[in-house]
Short mmCIF file of C-alpha atoms in Angstrom, two decimals:
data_model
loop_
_atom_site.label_atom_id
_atom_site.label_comp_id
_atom_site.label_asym_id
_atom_site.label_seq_id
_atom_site.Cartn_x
_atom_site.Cartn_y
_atom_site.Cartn_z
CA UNK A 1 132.12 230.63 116.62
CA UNK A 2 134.83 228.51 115.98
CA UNK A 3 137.53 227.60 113.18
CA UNK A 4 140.37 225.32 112.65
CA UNK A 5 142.54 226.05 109.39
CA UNK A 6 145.02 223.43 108.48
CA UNK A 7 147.98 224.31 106.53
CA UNK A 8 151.20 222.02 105.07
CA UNK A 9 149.82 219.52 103.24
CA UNK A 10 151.25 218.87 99.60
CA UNK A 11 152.73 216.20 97.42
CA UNK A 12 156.38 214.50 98.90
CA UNK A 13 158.38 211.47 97.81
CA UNK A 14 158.18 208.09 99.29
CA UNK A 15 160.71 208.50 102.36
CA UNK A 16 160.14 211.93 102.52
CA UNK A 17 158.95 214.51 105.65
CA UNK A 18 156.22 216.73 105.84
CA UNK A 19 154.80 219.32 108.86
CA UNK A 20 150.96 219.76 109.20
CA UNK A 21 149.62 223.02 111.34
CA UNK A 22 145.94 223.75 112.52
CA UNK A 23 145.34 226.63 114.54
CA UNK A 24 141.85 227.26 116.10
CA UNK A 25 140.55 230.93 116.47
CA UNK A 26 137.30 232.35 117.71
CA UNK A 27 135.14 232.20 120.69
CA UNK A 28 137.59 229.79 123.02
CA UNK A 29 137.78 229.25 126.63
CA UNK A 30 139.87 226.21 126.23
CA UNK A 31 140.86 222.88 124.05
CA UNK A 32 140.97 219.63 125.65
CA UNK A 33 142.12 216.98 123.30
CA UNK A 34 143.11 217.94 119.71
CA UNK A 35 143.80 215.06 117.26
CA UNK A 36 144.12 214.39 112.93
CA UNK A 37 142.29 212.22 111.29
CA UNK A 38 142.64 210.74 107.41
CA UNK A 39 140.22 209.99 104.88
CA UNK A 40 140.44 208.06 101.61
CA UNK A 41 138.04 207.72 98.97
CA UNK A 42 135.26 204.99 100.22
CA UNK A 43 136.97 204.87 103.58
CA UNK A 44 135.76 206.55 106.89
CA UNK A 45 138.01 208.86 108.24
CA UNK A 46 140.08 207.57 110.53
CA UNK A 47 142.37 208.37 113.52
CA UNK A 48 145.95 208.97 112.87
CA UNK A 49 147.09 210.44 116.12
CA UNK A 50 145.83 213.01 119.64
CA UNK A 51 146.95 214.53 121.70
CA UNK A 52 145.43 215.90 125.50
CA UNK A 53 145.81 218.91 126.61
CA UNK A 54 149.24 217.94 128.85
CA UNK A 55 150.30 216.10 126.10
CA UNK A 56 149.25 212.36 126.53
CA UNK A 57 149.61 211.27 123.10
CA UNK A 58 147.98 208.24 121.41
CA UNK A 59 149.01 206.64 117.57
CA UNK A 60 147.27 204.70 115.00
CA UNK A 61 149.39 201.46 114.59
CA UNK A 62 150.27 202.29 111.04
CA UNK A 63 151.96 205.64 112.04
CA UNK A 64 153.55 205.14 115.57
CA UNK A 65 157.72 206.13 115.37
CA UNK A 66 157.12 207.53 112.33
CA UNK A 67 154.56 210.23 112.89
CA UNK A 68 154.47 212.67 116.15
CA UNK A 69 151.61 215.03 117.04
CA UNK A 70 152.03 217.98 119.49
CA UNK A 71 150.09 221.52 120.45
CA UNK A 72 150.98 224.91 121.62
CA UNK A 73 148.44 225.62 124.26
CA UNK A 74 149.27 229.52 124.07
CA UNK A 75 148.50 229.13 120.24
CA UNK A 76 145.58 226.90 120.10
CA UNK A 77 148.04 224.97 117.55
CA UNK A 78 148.39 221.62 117.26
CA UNK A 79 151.07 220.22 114.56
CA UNK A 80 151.91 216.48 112.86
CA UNK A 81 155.21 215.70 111.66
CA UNK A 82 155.17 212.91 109.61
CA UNK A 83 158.49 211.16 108.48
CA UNK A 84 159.21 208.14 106.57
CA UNK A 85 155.87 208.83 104.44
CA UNK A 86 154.70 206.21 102.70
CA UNK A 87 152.62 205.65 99.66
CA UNK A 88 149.77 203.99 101.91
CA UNK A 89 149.56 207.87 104.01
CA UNK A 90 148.02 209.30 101.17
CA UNK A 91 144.38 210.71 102.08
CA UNK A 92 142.74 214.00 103.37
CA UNK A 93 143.80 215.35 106.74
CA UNK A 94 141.43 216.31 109.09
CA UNK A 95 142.42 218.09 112.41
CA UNK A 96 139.93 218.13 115.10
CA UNK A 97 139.26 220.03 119.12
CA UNK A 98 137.12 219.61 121.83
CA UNK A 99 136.56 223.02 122.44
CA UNK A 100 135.31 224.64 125.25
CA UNK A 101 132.80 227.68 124.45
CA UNK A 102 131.44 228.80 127.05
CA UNK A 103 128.72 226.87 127.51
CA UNK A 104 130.36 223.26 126.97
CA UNK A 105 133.00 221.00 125.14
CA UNK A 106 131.96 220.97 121.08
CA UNK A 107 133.72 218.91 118.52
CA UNK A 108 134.90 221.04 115.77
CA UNK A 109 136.88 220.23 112.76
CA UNK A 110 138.89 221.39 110.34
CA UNK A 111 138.22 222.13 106.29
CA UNK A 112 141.01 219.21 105.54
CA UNK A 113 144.33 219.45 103.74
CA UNK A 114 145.55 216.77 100.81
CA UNK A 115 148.59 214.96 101.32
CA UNK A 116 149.68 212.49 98.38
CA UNK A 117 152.80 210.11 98.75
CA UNK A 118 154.15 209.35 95.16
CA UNK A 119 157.27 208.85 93.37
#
């Protein structure tokens, strides 16, 4: 079995920084590409940024230069700093895996972690 536990969301100012974490744990061989995703109310959850396991990195339009997504291999951790926040950023933060088993690449995700943009 396999888990992915966010951390660092929270409330910040327009303009302001914040650091999100999600370690995976459990049963793992290996993680090919880990990414975060948002979420809105009515929305689907969208991409926001991934990254591969040698750290090819892609970016949703609306974050690139502001946002940057990398991992620690040895820690099954990957991390999003995201800088110049704006109000628009606001949503639930999903980080996802491909994670190798044993027996195969599954798609796991994360429980989600708030982060609200407001003066």
């Amino acid at each position: 079995q396999v888990q992915l536990v966010e951390s660092g969301g929270g409330l910040v100012q327009p303009g302001g920084s914040l650091g999100l974490s999600c370690a995976a744990s459990g049963s793992i061989f290996s993680i090919g590409l880990m990414g975060w995703y948002r979420q809105t109310p009515g929305k689907e959850r969208e991409l926001v940024a991934r990254i591969s396991r040698v750290g090819t990195t892609n970016y949703a339009d609306s974050v690139k230069g502001r946002f940057t997504i990398s991992r620690d291999n040895a820690k099954n951790t990957v991390y999003l700093q995201m800088n110049s926040l704006k109000p628009e950023d606001t949503a639930v933060y999903y980080c996802n895996a491909d994670v190798n088993y044993g027996l195969g690449y599954h798609a796991y995700w994360g429980q989600g972690t708030q982060v609200t943009v407001s003066s």
